[in-house]
Tab-separated table of C-alpha atoms and ligand atoms in Angstrom:
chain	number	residue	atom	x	y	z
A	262	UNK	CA	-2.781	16.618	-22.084
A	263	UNK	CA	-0.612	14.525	-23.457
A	264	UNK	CA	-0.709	10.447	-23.200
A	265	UNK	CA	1.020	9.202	-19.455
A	266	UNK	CA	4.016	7.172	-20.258
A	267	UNK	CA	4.060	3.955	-18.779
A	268	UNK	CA	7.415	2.524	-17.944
A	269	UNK	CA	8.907	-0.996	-17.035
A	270	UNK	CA	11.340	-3.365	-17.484
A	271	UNK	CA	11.866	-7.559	-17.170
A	272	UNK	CA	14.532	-6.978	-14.454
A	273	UNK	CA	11.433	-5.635	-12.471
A	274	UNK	CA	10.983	-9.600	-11.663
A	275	UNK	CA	13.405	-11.616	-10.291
A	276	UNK	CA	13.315	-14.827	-8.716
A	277	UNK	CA	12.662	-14.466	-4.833
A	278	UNK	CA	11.289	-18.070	-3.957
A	279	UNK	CA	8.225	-18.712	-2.096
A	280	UNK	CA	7.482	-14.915	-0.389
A	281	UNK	CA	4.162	-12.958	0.161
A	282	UNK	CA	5.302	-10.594	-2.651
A	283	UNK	CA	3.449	-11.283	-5.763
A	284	UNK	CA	6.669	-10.079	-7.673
A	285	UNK	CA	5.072	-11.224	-11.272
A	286	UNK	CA	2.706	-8.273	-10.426
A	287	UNK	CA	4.571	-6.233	-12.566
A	288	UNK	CA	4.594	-7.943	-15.744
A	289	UNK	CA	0.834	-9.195	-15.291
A	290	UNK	CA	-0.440	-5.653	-14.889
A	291	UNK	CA	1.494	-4.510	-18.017
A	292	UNK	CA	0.279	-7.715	-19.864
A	293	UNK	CA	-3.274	-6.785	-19.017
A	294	UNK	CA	-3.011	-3.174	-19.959
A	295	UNK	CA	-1.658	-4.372	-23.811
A	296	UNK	CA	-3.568	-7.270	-23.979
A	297	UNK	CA	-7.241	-5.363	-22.937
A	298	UNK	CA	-6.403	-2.725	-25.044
A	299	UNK	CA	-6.020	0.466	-22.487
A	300	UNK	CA	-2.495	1.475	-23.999
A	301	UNK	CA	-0.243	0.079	-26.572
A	302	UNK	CA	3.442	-0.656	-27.276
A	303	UNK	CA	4.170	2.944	-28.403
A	304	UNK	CA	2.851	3.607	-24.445
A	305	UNK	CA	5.830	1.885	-23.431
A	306	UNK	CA	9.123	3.030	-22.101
A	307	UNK	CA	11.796	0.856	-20.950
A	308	UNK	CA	14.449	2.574	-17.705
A	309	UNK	CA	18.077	2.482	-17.933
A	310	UNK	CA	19.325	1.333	-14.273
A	311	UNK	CA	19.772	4.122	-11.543
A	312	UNK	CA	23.601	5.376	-11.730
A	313	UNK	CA	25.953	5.705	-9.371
A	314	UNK	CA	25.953	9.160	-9.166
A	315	UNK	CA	21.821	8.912	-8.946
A	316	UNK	CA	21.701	6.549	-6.231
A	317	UNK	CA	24.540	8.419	-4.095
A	318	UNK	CA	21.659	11.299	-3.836
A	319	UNK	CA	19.899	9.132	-1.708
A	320	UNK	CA	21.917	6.357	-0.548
A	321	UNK	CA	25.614	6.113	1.323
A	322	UNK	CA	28.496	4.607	-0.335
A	323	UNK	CA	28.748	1.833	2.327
A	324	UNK	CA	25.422	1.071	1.791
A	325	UNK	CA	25.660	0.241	-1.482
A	326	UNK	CA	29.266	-1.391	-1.587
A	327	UNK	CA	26.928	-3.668	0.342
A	328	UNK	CA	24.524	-4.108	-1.717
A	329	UNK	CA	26.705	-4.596	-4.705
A	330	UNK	CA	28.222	-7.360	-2.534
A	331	UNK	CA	25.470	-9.324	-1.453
A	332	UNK	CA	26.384	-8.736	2.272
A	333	UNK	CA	25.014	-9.605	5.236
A	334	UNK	CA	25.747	-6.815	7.963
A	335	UNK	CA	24.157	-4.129	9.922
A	336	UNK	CA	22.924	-2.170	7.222
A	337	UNK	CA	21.820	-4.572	5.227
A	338	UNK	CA	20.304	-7.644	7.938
A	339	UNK	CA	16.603	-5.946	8.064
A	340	UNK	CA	15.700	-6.731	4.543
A	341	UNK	CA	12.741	-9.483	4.517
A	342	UNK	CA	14.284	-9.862	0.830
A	343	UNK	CA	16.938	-12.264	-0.185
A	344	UNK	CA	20.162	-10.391	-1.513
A	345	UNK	CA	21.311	-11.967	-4.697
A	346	UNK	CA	22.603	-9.561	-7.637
A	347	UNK	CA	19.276	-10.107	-9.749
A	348	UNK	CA	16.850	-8.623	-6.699
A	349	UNK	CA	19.621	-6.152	-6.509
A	350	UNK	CA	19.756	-4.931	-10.160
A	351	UNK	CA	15.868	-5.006	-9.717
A	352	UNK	CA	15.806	-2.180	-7.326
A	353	UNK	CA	18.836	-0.403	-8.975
A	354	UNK	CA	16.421	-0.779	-12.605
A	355	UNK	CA	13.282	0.011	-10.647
A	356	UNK	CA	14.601	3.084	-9.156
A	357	UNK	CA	16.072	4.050	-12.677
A	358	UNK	CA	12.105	3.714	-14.267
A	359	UNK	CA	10.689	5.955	-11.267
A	360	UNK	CA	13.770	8.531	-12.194
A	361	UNK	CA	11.992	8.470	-15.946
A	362	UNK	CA	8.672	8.557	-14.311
A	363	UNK	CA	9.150	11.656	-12.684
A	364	UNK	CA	11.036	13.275	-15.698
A	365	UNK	CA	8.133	11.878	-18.418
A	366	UNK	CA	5.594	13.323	-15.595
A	367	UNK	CA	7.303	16.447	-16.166
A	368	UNK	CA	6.753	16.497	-19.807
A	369	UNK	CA	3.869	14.954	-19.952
A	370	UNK	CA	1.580	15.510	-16.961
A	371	UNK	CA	1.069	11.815	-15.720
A	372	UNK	CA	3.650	8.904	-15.964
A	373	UNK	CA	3.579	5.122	-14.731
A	374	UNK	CA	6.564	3.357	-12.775
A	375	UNK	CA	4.987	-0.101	-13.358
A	376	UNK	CA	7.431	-1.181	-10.153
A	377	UNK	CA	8.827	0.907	-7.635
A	378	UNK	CA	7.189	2.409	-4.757
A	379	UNK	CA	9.657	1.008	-2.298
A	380	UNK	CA	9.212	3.683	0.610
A	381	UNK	CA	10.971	1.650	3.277
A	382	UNK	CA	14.643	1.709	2.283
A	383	UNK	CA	15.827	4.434	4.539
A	384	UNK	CA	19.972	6.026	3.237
A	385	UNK	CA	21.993	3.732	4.746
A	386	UNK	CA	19.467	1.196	5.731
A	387	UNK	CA	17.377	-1.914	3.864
A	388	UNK	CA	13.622	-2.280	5.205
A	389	UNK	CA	11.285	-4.753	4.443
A	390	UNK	CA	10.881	-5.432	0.762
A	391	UNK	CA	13.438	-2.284	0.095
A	392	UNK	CA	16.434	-1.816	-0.445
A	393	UNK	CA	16.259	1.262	-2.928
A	394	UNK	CA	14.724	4.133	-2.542
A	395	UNK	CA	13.055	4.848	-5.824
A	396	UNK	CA	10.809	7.486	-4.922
A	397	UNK	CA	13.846	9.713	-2.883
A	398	UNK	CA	15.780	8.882	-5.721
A	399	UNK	CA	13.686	9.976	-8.790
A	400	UNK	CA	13.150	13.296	-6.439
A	401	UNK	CA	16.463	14.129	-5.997
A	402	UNK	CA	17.544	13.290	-9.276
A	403	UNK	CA	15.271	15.685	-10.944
A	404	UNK	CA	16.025	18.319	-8.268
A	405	UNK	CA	20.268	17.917	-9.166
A	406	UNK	CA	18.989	18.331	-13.102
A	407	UNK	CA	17.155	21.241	-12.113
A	408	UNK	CA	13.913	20.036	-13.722
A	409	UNK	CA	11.946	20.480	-10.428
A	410	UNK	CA	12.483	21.980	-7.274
A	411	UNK	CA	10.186	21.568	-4.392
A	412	UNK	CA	8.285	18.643	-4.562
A	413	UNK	CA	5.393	16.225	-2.283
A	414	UNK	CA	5.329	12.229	-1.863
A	415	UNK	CA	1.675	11.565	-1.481
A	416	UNK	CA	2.544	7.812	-0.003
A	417	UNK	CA	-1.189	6.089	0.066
A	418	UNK	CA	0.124	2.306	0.761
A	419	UNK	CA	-1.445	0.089	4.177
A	420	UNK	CA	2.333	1.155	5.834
A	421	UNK	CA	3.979	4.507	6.358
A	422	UNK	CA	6.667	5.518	4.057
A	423	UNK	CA	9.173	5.629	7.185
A	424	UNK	CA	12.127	5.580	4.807
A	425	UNK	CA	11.220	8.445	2.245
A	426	UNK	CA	10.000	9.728	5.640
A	427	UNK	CA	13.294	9.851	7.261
A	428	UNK	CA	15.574	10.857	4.115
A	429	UNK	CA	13.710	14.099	3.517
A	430	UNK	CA	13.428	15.252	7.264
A	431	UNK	CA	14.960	18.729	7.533
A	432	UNK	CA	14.840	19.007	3.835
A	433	UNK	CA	12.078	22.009	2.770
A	434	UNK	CA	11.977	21.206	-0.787
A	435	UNK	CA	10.824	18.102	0.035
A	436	UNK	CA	6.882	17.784	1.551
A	437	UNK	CA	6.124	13.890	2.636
A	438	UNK	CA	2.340	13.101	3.557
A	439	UNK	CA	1.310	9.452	4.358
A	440	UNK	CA	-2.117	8.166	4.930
A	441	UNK	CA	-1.889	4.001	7.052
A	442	UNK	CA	-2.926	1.984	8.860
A	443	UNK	CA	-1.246	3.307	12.580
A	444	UNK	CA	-0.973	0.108	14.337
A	445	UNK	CA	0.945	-2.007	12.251
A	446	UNK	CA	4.705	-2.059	10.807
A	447	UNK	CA	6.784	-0.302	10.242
A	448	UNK	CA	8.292	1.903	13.523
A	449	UNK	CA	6.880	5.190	12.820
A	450	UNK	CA	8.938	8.004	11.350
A	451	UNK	CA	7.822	11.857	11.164
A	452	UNK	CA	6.567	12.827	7.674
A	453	UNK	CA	5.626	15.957	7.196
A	454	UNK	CA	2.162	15.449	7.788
A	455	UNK	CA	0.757	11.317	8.978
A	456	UNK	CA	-2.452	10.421	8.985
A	457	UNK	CA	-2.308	7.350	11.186
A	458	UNK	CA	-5.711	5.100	10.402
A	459	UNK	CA	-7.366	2.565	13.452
A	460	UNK	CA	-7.641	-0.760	11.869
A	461	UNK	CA	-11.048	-1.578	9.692
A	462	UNK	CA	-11.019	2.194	9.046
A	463	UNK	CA	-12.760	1.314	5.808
A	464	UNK	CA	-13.463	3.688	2.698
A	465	UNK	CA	-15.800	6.334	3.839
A	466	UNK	CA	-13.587	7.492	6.943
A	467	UNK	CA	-10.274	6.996	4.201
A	468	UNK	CA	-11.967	8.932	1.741
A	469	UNK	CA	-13.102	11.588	4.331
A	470	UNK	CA	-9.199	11.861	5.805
A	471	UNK	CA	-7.957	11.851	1.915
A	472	UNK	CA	-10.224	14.429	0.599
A	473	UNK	CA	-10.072	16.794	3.446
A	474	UNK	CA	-6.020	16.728	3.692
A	475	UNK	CA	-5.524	16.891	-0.050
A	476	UNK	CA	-5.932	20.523	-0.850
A	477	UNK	CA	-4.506	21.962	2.338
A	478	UNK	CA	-1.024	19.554	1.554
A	479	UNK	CA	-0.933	21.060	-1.980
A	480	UNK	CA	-0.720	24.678	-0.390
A	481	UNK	CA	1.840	23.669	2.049
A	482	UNK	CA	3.339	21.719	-0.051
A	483	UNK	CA	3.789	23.847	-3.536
A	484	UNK	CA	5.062	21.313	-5.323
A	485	UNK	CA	6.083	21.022	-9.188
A	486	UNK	CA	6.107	17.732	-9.184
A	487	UNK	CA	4.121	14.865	-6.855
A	488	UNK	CA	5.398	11.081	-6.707
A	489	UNK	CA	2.117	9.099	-5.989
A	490	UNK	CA	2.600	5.552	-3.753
A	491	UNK	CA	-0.198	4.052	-4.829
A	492	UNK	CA	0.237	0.620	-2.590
A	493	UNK	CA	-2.839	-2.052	-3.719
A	494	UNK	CA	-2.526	-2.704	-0.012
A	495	UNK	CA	-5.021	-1.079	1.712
A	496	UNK	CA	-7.080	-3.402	0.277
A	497	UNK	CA	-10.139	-5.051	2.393
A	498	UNK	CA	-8.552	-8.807	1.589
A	499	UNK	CA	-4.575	-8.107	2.150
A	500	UNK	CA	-3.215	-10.361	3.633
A	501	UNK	CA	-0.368	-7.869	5.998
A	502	UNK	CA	-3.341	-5.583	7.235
A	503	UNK	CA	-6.546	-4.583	8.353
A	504	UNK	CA	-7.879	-1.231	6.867
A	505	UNK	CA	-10.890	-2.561	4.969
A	506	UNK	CA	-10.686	-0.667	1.788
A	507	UNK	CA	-12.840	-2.067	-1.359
A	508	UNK	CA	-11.773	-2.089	-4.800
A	509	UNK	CA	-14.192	0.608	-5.190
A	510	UNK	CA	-12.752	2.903	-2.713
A	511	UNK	CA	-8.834	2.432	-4.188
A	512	UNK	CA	-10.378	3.544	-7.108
A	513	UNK	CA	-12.172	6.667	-5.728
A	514	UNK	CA	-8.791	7.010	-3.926
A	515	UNK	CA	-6.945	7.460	-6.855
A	516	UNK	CA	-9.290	9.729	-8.161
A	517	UNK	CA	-8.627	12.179	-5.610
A	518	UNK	CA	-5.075	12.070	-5.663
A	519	UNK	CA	-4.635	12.214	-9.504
A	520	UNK	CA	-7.426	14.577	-10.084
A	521	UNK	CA	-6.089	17.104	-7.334
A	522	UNK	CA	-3.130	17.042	-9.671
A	523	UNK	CA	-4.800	17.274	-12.890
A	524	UNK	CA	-6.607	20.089	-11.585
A	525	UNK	CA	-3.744	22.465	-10.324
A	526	UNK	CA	-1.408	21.342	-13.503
A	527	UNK	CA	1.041	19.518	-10.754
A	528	UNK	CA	2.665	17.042	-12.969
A	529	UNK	CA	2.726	13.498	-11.109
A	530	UNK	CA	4.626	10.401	-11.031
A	531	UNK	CA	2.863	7.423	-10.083
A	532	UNK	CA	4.584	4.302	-8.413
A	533	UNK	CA	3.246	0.955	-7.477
A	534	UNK	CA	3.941	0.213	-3.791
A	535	UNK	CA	2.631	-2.596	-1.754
A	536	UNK	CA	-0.382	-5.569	-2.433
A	537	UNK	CA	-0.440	-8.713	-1.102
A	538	UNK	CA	-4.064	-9.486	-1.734
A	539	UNK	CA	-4.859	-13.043	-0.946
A	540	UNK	CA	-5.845	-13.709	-4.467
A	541	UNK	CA	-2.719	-12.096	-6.258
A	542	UNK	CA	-5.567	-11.661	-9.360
A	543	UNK	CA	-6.468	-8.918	-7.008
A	544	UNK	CA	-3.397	-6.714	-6.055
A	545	UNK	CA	-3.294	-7.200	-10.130
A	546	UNK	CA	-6.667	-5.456	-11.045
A	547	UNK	CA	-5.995	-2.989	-7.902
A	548	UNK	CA	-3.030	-1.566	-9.953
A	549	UNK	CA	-4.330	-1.889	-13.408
A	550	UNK	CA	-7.570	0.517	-11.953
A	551	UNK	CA	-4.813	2.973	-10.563
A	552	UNK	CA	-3.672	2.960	-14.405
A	553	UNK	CA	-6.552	3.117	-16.217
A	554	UNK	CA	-7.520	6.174	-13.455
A	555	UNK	CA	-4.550	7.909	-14.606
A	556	UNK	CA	-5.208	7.561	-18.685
A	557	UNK	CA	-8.974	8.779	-17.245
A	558	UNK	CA	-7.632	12.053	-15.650
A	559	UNK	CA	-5.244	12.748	-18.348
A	560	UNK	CA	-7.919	12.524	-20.611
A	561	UNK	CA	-7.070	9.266	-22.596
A	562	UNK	CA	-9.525	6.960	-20.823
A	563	UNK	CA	-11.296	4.099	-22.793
A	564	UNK	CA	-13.912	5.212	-25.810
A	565	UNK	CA	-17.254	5.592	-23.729
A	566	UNK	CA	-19.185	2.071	-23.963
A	567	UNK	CA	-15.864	-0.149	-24.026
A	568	UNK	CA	-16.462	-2.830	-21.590
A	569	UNK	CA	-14.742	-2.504	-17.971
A	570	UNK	CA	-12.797	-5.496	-17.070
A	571	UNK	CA	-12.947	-5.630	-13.262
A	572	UNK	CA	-12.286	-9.176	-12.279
A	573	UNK	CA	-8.879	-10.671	-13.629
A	574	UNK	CA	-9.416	-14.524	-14.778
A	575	UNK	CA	-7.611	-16.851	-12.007
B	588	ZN	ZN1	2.826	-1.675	2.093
């Protein structure tokens, strides 16, 4: 197979002032995955933005006339964002790297969104930390290319994918599972198949509900192409919720995903999600493991006997 792409971009970070989003995530993970010597600059692919035309797949055009403006007004007064034009641009870039994601996945097997993952942003409607769809986006984009036509979101972040929920209801070509933690936000929405979690579920009952539902979603599902949401927040020290998963069980997690779609040849895109581990050195290391898992599956893993860098310094 050939090596995963991994994509990002410095408009991935803007400045959002004192928040529970560790929004430097981005460029510490790819720092750590240069500087430690798991991929190198030729690994690298910077997005161009989401177009108009791209975005309009997903999104209305009131929508984002509003977000263009920085307005304050129905559609726009759930964010738990700030709206300034950088944080805009970010999502409009970020959805524009999980576009490439999915059409390097499709090339290449496995590709990285280093960003992205932002499952709340319903059409017409910004949701927590979302205000662009990336994942419904990058879908429908490769679908209108004709590159792929039915495809699954395996969403495996602490909080249902209610957005990417909602914009593919009624839409076949389109198969949306979520695994979460039930009692916590956001208001649930129908994917096609939920597996709502009791709080302190922890990793063997996770890994039990994972495993089992896997192989029966791939045969509903059919897809040609899965977009993995691979939140760091079902983590055991988040700081939003209560599932109780370790380090090693994210790992394991992402194991099962990406080697269900290593082994059926399903090409995958892989998005970041969630993580807001109370040591940000942790959501870090959570989604520099869900890399290194994917260079493992796609057979480019590290040289056997290269040291393992778990804990990030700080
Ligand atoms: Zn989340």
């Amino acid at each position: 197979m050939r090596r995963p792409a991994f994509i990002y971009h410095p408009e991935y970070g803007p400045e959002i002032g004192g928040h529970v989003f560790p929004i430097e995530k981005y460029e510490l993970t790819r720092r750590r995955l240069l500087d430690e010597g798991d991929t190198t600059p030729d690994d690298w692919l910077e997005p161009e933005a989401a177009t108009r035309d791209q975005l309009l797949l997903v999104h209305t055009r009131e929508y984002l006339e509003d977000l263009e403006a920085c307005r304050w007004t129905p559609r726009t007064r759930f964010s738990e964002f700030p709206l300034t034009p950088e944080i805009v641009r970010a999502g409009v870039r970020g959805a524009g790297g999980t576009v490439l994601a999915c059409r390097e996945a499709l090339e290449r097997g496995f590709a990285v969104n280093c960003g992205g993952g932002l499952h709340h942003a319903f059409a017409d409607l910004a949701a927590g930390f979302c205000y662009i769809n990336d994942i419904a986006v990058g879908i429908r984009t490769v679908q209108h290319d004709l590159l792929a036509r039915r495809a699954a979101v395996v969403d495996c972040d602490l909080h249902q994918g209610n957005g990417t929920a909602r914009i593919f209801q009624g839409d076949d070509s389109v198969f949306t599972f979520s695994i979460h933690q039930e009692n916590l936000y956001p208001a649930k929405e129908r994917s096609d198949w939920d597996i709502g979690l009791e709080d302190d579920a922890g990793d063997d009952r996770y890994l039990h509900e994972l495993g089992r539902a896997l192989p029966r979603l791939f045969e509903l599902a059919r897809p040609e192409l899965v977009v993995y949401q691979a939140g760091a927040d079902p983590y055991e020290d988040d700081q939003l919720g209560c599932l109780g998963i370790t380090r090693a069980g994210l790992r394991e997690r992402d194991r099962l995903v990406l080697g269900e779609c290593a082994r059926r040849g399903v090409p995958c895109a892989v998005t970041f999600g969630g993580g807001y581990a109370r040591r940000p050195a942790d959501t870090v290391a959570i989604h520099v493991s869900t890399c290194r898992t994917v260079l493992e599956v796609a057979g480019h893993g590290r040289a056997a006997g290269a040291p393992e860098t778990e804990t990030a310094p700080g």
